[in-house]
């Protein structure tokens, strides 16, 4: 007589590991939880187990997938056995400055100071896809860049390593720049640089990107929202995304308003230009595009910065990928990643909550993702 046993759960095929990249600034508690939510979703999609922290991981042997909180440098990726975009959620770059907004702009001229690995070709290639601006690596070059840029109107000084929009300053005169330069040591300026860029008002910040996990590739566009944090400051409050099955071409095939279509063209141009940096690869490519009016009244659009790592909208991207993997006929998903400060009691019924409570650094905060629409129709048209 044959004994029938219940179906046993299959052994995980591998492990998804969420970890902090070397030299990365610490995440807030709510950011760690959102990152873990993304990593757990990826683990479910791949049939992998989930683990927080590297531990003794070295060499993937085909069984590890990594979710770092920042882009990895090539030597660090190699030590983990990461060989291509199939091995991580994020990206790998050859040099640290290539992870920052410093690469977005050209130098002030051919005599300007720069890192020895700097690609002059990249800045020229993306010049039509970014706002007017310069990247500088010395005080002398910063003042020369300011003299040129301020002829167009107000400018914004941006330290490349500062995140969350911190430490940025609007400058009106060369004297403003000279005064702000006192905050930066020459050694730090020479290593990390500074960005001087045309300042915009009434800015709309768009996110455009492409994400791939195993056989599912999606591309997306969306609008970033601002909210007020517990200290009364205006900060990033999440993103509303339109996610389509396929790559860049799937986005360009949508019938979009002119401003959105331009943002997609600019993001794609910036993405293609990364071929200037040898060894670069990424499974998640996100480009923030600023659209607004400069101080002379000219409407402008340009890539502000790129990120090849987990980001604020990643929970929405993964929610869409999960739906598309479950139903191969789904072509378009609308999803929102939301961040709310203060005590939030009312949430959408179908919200996937990643964090709700007291963050030790930022106070009461809620992070959740909600999917509002999914369609099996061919993604040939999307709303504004």
Short mmCIF file of C-alpha atoms in Angstrom, two decimals:
data_model
loop_
_atom_site.label_atom_id
_atom_site.label_comp_id
_atom_site.label_asym_id
_atom_site.label_seq_id
_atom_site.Cartn_x
_atom_site.Cartn_y
_atom_site.Cartn_z
CA UNK A 1 0.00 0.00 0.00
CA UNK A 2 1.47 3.33 -1.04
CA UNK A 3 1.67 6.01 1.65
CA UNK A 4 0.63 9.46 0.44
CA UNK A 5 2.40 12.35 2.06
CA UNK A 6 1.43 16.03 2.01
CA UNK A 7 3.28 18.27 -0.41
CA UNK A 8 6.48 19.43 1.20
CA UNK A 9 7.67 23.01 0.65
CA UNK A 10 10.48 23.09 -1.86
CA UNK A 11 13.94 24.09 -0.72
CA UNK A 12 14.91 27.68 -1.57
CA UNK A 13 16.94 27.93 -4.76
CA UNK A 14 19.21 30.54 -3.20
CA UNK A 15 19.28 33.56 -0.90
CA UNK A 16 18.49 37.23 -1.41
CA UNK A 17 20.75 39.32 0.82
CA UNK A 18 19.98 42.93 1.77
CA UNK A 19 23.02 44.76 3.08
CA UNK A 20 24.71 48.11 3.53
CA UNK A 21 27.35 48.90 0.91
CA UNK A 22 30.88 49.78 2.12
CA UNK A 23 31.24 53.47 2.98
CA UNK A 24 27.53 54.22 2.64
CA UNK A 25 25.83 56.63 5.03
CA UNK A 26 23.51 54.85 7.51
CA UNK A 27 19.87 54.44 6.53
CA UNK A 28 16.97 55.60 8.67
CA UNK A 29 14.95 52.80 10.29
CA UNK A 30 12.02 53.30 7.90
CA UNK A 31 14.41 53.17 4.92
CA UNK A 32 15.84 49.86 6.14
CA UNK A 33 12.34 48.43 6.40
CA UNK A 34 11.39 49.60 2.90
CA UNK A 35 14.62 48.11 1.58
CA UNK A 36 13.86 44.82 3.33
CA UNK A 37 10.36 44.84 1.79
CA UNK A 38 11.88 45.11 -1.68
CA UNK A 39 14.39 42.34 -0.95
CA UNK A 40 11.69 40.04 0.44
CA UNK A 41 9.53 40.58 -2.64
CA UNK A 42 12.49 39.72 -4.86
CA UNK A 43 13.10 36.60 -2.78
CA UNK A 44 9.48 35.53 -3.29
CA UNK A 45 9.70 36.15 -7.04
CA UNK A 46 12.88 34.10 -7.34
CA UNK A 47 11.90 31.34 -4.92
CA UNK A 48 14.84 32.33 -2.69
CA UNK A 49 15.24 32.72 1.04
CA UNK A 50 15.83 36.20 2.51
CA UNK A 51 18.65 37.34 4.75
CA UNK A 52 19.58 40.70 6.27
CA UNK A 53 23.34 41.36 6.25
CA UNK A 54 26.25 39.86 4.38
CA UNK A 55 27.58 37.63 7.12
CA UNK A 56 30.29 35.45 5.60
CA UNK A 57 28.95 35.63 2.03
CA UNK A 58 31.60 35.47 -0.64
CA UNK A 59 31.33 34.16 -4.17
CA UNK A 60 27.75 33.60 -5.30
CA UNK A 61 28.05 30.09 -6.74
CA UNK A 62 24.82 30.80 -8.61
CA UNK A 63 22.83 30.89 -5.35
CA UNK A 64 23.04 34.45 -4.02
CA UNK A 65 21.34 37.65 -5.13
CA UNK A 66 22.31 40.96 -3.56
CA UNK A 67 20.30 44.06 -2.66
CA UNK A 68 22.77 46.77 -1.54
CA UNK A 69 21.64 50.19 -0.34
CA UNK A 70 24.04 51.94 -2.72
CA UNK A 71 25.76 51.32 -6.05
CA UNK A 72 28.73 49.00 -5.63
CA UNK A 73 32.27 49.66 -6.74
CA UNK A 74 33.59 47.03 -9.15
CA UNK A 75 36.17 45.54 -6.69
CA UNK A 76 33.51 45.14 -3.97
CA UNK A 77 31.12 43.53 -6.44
CA UNK A 78 33.81 41.14 -7.65
CA UNK A 79 34.55 40.00 -4.08
CA UNK A 80 30.88 39.02 -3.74
CA UNK A 81 30.89 37.14 -7.03
CA UNK A 82 28.62 39.69 -8.75
CA UNK A 83 29.29 39.40 -12.47
CA UNK A 84 26.31 41.12 -14.09
CA UNK A 85 22.86 42.66 -13.57
CA UNK A 86 21.37 39.21 -12.94
CA UNK A 87 23.22 39.06 -9.62
CA UNK A 88 21.94 42.19 -7.87
CA UNK A 89 19.21 44.79 -7.57
CA UNK A 90 21.12 47.96 -8.32
CA UNK A 91 24.31 48.66 -10.20
CA UNK A 92 28.09 48.46 -10.33
CA UNK A 93 30.35 51.38 -11.25
CA UNK A 94 34.12 51.57 -11.73
CA UNK A 95 34.79 54.61 -9.48
CA UNK A 96 33.11 56.27 -6.52
CA UNK A 97 32.50 59.64 -8.21
CA UNK A 98 30.51 57.79 -10.89
CA UNK A 99 27.84 56.98 -8.28
CA UNK A 100 27.11 60.68 -7.71
CA UNK A 101 25.58 63.64 -9.53
CA UNK A 102 29.14 64.89 -10.19
CA UNK A 103 29.26 63.09 -13.54
CA UNK A 104 26.16 64.91 -14.81
CA UNK A 105 27.94 68.04 -16.05
CA UNK A 106 30.98 69.03 -18.06
CA UNK A 107 34.09 70.68 -16.64
CA UNK A 108 34.50 74.42 -17.07
CA UNK A 109 37.18 73.82 -19.75
CA UNK A 110 39.94 71.42 -20.81
CA UNK A 111 42.35 72.86 -18.22
CA UNK A 112 40.04 72.24 -15.27
CA UNK A 113 41.08 69.93 -12.46
CA UNK A 114 39.48 66.46 -12.47
CA UNK A 115 39.95 62.86 -11.25
CA UNK A 116 42.33 60.94 -13.50
CA UNK A 117 39.51 58.53 -14.46
CA UNK A 118 37.16 61.35 -15.48
CA UNK A 119 35.37 60.92 -18.82
CA UNK A 120 35.22 64.18 -20.76
CA UNK A 121 33.13 62.42 -23.38
CA UNK A 122 30.27 61.71 -20.98
CA UNK A 123 29.55 65.36 -20.21
CA UNK A 124 29.56 66.28 -23.89
CA UNK A 125 27.27 63.36 -24.74
CA UNK A 126 24.62 64.22 -22.13
CA UNK A 127 24.78 68.01 -22.46
CA UNK A 128 21.41 68.20 -24.25
CA UNK A 129 19.81 65.92 -21.64
CA UNK A 130 20.78 67.93 -18.53
CA UNK A 131 20.36 71.47 -17.23
CA UNK A 132 23.04 74.09 -17.87
CA UNK A 133 25.81 73.55 -15.33
CA UNK A 134 29.35 72.54 -14.46
CA UNK A 135 31.13 70.11 -12.17
CA UNK A 136 34.23 71.49 -10.46
CA UNK A 137 37.04 69.99 -8.40
CA UNK A 138 38.82 73.13 -7.21
CA UNK A 139 37.99 76.57 -5.80
CA UNK A 140 39.51 78.26 -8.84
CA UNK A 141 37.33 76.29 -11.23
CA UNK A 142 34.25 76.84 -9.05
CA UNK A 143 34.60 80.61 -9.33
CA UNK A 144 35.17 80.44 -13.08
CA UNK A 145 32.13 78.19 -13.48
CA UNK A 146 30.04 80.57 -11.38
CA UNK A 147 31.03 83.55 -13.51
CA UNK A 148 29.82 81.77 -16.64
CA UNK A 149 26.69 80.15 -15.26
CA UNK A 150 25.38 83.19 -13.38
CA UNK A 151 25.14 85.07 -16.67
CA UNK A 152 22.07 82.89 -17.30
CA UNK A 153 20.50 83.75 -13.93
CA UNK A 154 20.34 82.11 -10.49
CA UNK A 155 22.31 78.92 -9.91
CA UNK A 156 22.19 76.07 -7.42
CA UNK A 157 25.27 74.70 -5.66
CA UNK A 158 24.97 70.96 -4.95
CA UNK A 159 27.47 68.78 -3.04
CA UNK A 160 27.50 65.42 -4.90
CA UNK A 161 27.62 63.26 -1.75
CA UNK A 162 24.68 64.93 -0.02
CA UNK A 163 21.44 63.00 -0.28
CA UNK A 164 17.77 63.84 0.31
CA UNK A 165 18.35 67.34 -1.16
CA UNK A 166 20.43 68.42 1.81
CA UNK A 167 23.10 71.16 1.77
CA UNK A 168 21.99 72.68 -1.53
CA UNK A 169 22.14 76.47 -1.89
CA UNK A 170 20.78 78.96 -4.41
CA UNK A 171 23.48 81.47 -5.38
CA UNK A 172 23.03 84.89 -6.99
CA UNK A 173 26.60 86.16 -7.21
CA UNK A 174 30.16 84.88 -7.45
CA UNK A 175 30.63 86.24 -3.93
CA UNK A 176 27.88 83.84 -2.73
CA UNK A 177 29.82 80.93 -4.21
CA UNK A 178 33.10 82.15 -2.73
CA UNK A 179 31.52 82.33 0.71
CA UNK A 180 30.02 78.83 0.45
CA UNK A 181 33.34 77.37 -0.69
CA UNK A 182 34.73 78.07 2.78
CA UNK A 183 32.72 75.08 3.98
CA UNK A 184 34.68 72.61 1.87
CA UNK A 185 38.22 71.43 2.44
CA UNK A 186 40.40 71.47 -0.67
CA UNK A 187 41.03 67.73 -0.32
CA UNK A 188 37.29 66.95 -0.20
CA UNK A 189 36.60 69.27 -3.10
CA UNK A 190 39.37 67.65 -5.13
CA UNK A 191 38.05 64.16 -4.47
CA UNK A 192 34.26 64.61 -4.61
CA UNK A 193 33.73 67.85 -6.52
CA UNK A 194 30.81 70.27 -6.49
CA UNK A 195 27.97 70.83 -8.95
CA UNK A 196 26.82 74.28 -10.10
CA UNK A 197 23.56 74.09 -12.01
CA UNK A 198 20.84 76.43 -13.28
CA UNK A 199 18.20 76.93 -10.59
CA UNK A 200 14.56 76.25 -11.48
CA UNK A 201 11.34 77.42 -9.86
CA UNK A 202 7.94 75.70 -9.92
CA UNK A 203 9.81 72.46 -10.39
CA UNK A 204 8.17 69.15 -11.19
CA UNK A 205 10.50 66.22 -10.53
CA UNK A 206 9.91 63.17 -12.67
CA UNK A 207 11.35 59.69 -12.24
CA UNK A 208 12.10 57.64 -15.34
CA UNK A 209 13.72 54.24 -15.18
CA UNK A 210 14.11 50.61 -16.13
CA UNK A 211 14.20 47.60 -13.83
CA UNK A 212 14.83 43.94 -14.57
CA UNK A 213 14.62 40.85 -12.40
CA UNK A 214 15.20 37.53 -14.13
CA UNK A 215 12.95 37.34 -17.18
CA UNK A 216 10.75 40.33 -16.26
CA UNK A 217 11.82 43.76 -17.48
CA UNK A 218 9.78 46.89 -16.88
CA UNK A 219 10.19 50.57 -17.61
CA UNK A 220 8.41 53.39 -15.83
CA UNK A 221 7.78 57.08 -15.55
CA UNK A 222 6.20 58.96 -12.70
CA UNK A 223 6.01 62.09 -10.60
CA UNK A 224 7.67 62.58 -7.26
CA UNK A 225 5.57 64.07 -4.45
CA UNK A 226 6.75 66.31 -1.64
CA UNK A 227 5.49 66.21 1.91
CA UNK A 228 6.25 67.97 5.19
CA UNK A 229 8.40 66.08 7.66
CA UNK A 230 8.07 66.19 11.44
CA UNK A 231 10.41 69.20 11.58
CA UNK A 232 8.28 71.18 9.14
CA UNK A 233 10.68 70.79 6.20
CA UNK A 234 9.58 69.97 2.66
CA UNK A 235 10.95 66.54 1.73
CA UNK A 236 10.40 63.64 -0.68
CA UNK A 237 7.01 62.07 -0.03
CA UNK A 238 6.91 59.23 -2.54
CA UNK A 239 6.30 58.59 -6.23
CA UNK A 240 3.30 57.81 -8.44
CA UNK A 241 4.43 55.49 -11.22
CA UNK A 242 3.15 54.16 -14.53
CA UNK A 243 4.99 50.87 -15.06
CA UNK A 244 4.95 49.11 -18.44
CA UNK A 245 6.17 45.69 -19.44
CA UNK A 246 9.33 45.90 -21.55
CA UNK A 247 12.31 48.24 -21.79
CA UNK A 248 12.92 51.80 -22.94
CA UNK A 249 11.11 51.29 -26.24
CA UNK A 250 7.91 50.32 -24.42
CA UNK A 251 7.97 53.74 -22.73
CA UNK A 252 8.66 55.60 -25.95
CA UNK A 253 5.75 53.78 -27.62
CA UNK A 254 3.31 55.39 -25.19
CA UNK A 255 1.36 58.40 -26.41
CA UNK A 256 2.52 60.92 -23.83
CA UNK A 257 2.40 64.70 -23.45
CA UNK A 258 5.44 66.45 -24.89
CA UNK A 259 7.10 67.21 -21.54
CA UNK A 260 6.90 63.58 -20.41
CA UNK A 261 8.11 62.31 -23.76
CA UNK A 262 11.10 64.67 -23.55
CA UNK A 263 11.94 63.42 -20.04
CA UNK A 264 12.02 59.82 -21.32
CA UNK A 265 14.28 60.77 -24.24
CA UNK A 266 16.64 62.58 -21.84
CA UNK A 267 16.75 59.68 -19.38
CA UNK A 268 17.46 57.24 -22.18
CA UNK A 269 20.26 59.45 -23.55
CA UNK A 270 21.89 59.68 -20.10
CA UNK A 271 21.56 55.91 -19.68
CA UNK A 272 23.19 55.19 -23.05
CA UNK A 273 26.07 57.56 -22.25
CA UNK A 274 27.11 55.37 -19.30
CA UNK A 275 28.94 53.27 -21.88
CA UNK A 276 31.68 55.89 -21.37
CA UNK A 277 32.42 54.27 -18.00
CA UNK A 278 33.95 50.78 -18.46
CA UNK A 279 32.56 47.97 -16.35
CA UNK A 280 29.26 49.69 -15.58
CA UNK A 281 26.15 47.53 -15.40
CA UNK A 282 22.82 47.79 -13.58
CA UNK A 283 19.52 45.99 -13.13
CA UNK A 284 17.86 49.10 -11.73
CA UNK A 285 18.38 52.41 -13.55
CA UNK A 286 16.55 55.49 -12.28
CA UNK A 287 16.84 59.06 -13.56
CA UNK A 288 15.36 62.10 -11.82
CA UNK A 289 14.39 64.80 -14.31
CA UNK A 290 13.66 68.36 -13.20
CA UNK A 291 11.26 70.45 -15.27
CA UNK A 292 10.61 74.08 -14.45
CA UNK A 293 11.37 77.71 -15.24
CA UNK A 294 14.78 79.32 -14.73
CA UNK A 295 15.25 82.87 -13.45
CA UNK A 296 15.16 84.29 -17.00
CA UNK A 297 11.73 82.78 -17.60
CA UNK A 298 12.95 79.94 -19.85
CA UNK A 299 11.28 76.54 -19.38
CA UNK A 300 13.89 73.82 -19.01
CA UNK A 301 14.05 70.06 -18.59
CA UNK A 302 17.05 67.96 -17.67
CA UNK A 303 18.35 64.95 -15.75
CA UNK A 304 19.27 66.07 -12.23
CA UNK A 305 20.91 62.83 -11.18
CA UNK A 306 20.91 59.10 -11.70
CA UNK A 307 20.75 56.23 -9.25
CA UNK A 308 21.72 52.63 -9.85
CA UNK A 309 20.50 51.34 -6.51
CA UNK A 310 17.32 50.75 -4.54
CA UNK A 311 15.29 53.96 -4.32
CA UNK A 312 12.18 55.54 -2.87
CA UNK A 313 9.98 54.24 -5.69
CA UNK A 314 11.39 50.69 -5.69
CA UNK A 315 8.53 49.23 -3.66
CA UNK A 316 6.14 50.42 -6.39
CA UNK A 317 8.37 48.99 -9.12
CA UNK A 318 8.45 45.61 -7.36
CA UNK A 319 4.70 45.61 -6.78
CA UNK A 320 4.24 46.01 -10.54
CA UNK A 321 6.80 43.32 -11.37
CA UNK A 322 5.09 40.92 -8.97
CA UNK A 323 1.73 41.42 -10.69
CA UNK A 324 3.29 41.05 -14.14
CA UNK A 325 5.05 37.83 -13.18
CA UNK A 326 1.83 36.39 -11.75
CA UNK A 327 -0.11 37.31 -14.90
CA UNK A 328 2.01 37.44 -18.10
CA UNK A 329 -0.86 39.24 -19.89
CA UNK A 330 -0.61 42.34 -17.68
CA UNK A 331 1.01 45.15 -19.67
CA UNK A 332 0.63 48.28 -17.51
CA UNK A 333 0.41 48.91 -13.77
CA UNK A 334 -0.17 52.11 -11.80
CA UNK A 335 1.45 51.99 -8.38
CA UNK A 336 2.40 54.52 -5.71
CA UNK A 337 5.10 54.46 -3.06
CA UNK A 338 4.00 56.72 -0.21
CA UNK A 339 5.82 58.31 2.73
CA UNK A 340 3.75 60.16 5.35
CA UNK A 341 5.07 61.84 8.47
CA UNK A 342 3.16 62.12 11.73
CA UNK A 343 0.64 59.66 13.13
CA UNK A 344 -1.34 58.22 10.23
CA UNK A 345 -4.44 56.22 11.06
CA UNK A 346 -6.28 56.03 7.74
CA UNK A 347 -4.62 54.08 4.94
CA UNK A 348 -5.97 52.65 1.68
CA UNK A 349 -7.61 49.29 2.29
CA UNK A 350 -5.21 47.47 -0.04
CA UNK A 351 -2.05 49.29 1.11
CA UNK A 352 1.06 47.16 1.63
CA UNK A 353 2.54 48.77 4.76
CA UNK A 354 6.33 48.62 5.10
CA UNK A 355 6.78 50.80 8.19
CA UNK A 356 4.38 52.43 10.60
CA UNK A 357 5.63 53.79 13.87
CA UNK A 358 8.38 55.82 15.47
CA UNK A 359 11.63 56.22 13.59
CA UNK A 360 14.39 57.02 16.12
CA UNK A 361 15.75 59.79 13.89
CA UNK A 362 12.73 61.11 11.98
CA UNK A 363 9.85 60.56 14.39
CA UNK A 364 6.45 59.05 13.51
CA UNK A 365 6.29 57.96 9.88
CA UNK A 366 4.38 55.56 7.65
CA UNK A 367 5.70 53.95 4.46
CA UNK A 368 3.39 51.96 2.20
CA UNK A 369 2.77 50.96 -1.41
CA UNK A 370 -0.56 50.74 -3.19
CA UNK A 371 -1.43 49.44 -6.66
CA UNK A 372 -4.34 51.38 -8.17
CA UNK A 373 -4.64 49.89 -11.65
CA UNK A 374 -3.44 46.99 -13.79
CA UNK A 375 -4.44 46.31 -17.38
CA UNK A 376 -3.96 43.54 -19.91
CA UNK A 377 -4.46 45.92 -22.81
CA UNK A 378 -1.41 46.68 -24.97
CA UNK A 379 0.40 49.64 -23.43
CA UNK A 380 0.03 52.00 -26.40
CA UNK A 381 -1.54 54.90 -24.55
CA UNK A 382 -1.19 56.28 -21.04
CA UNK A 383 -2.85 59.19 -19.28
CA UNK A 384 -1.08 62.44 -18.47
#
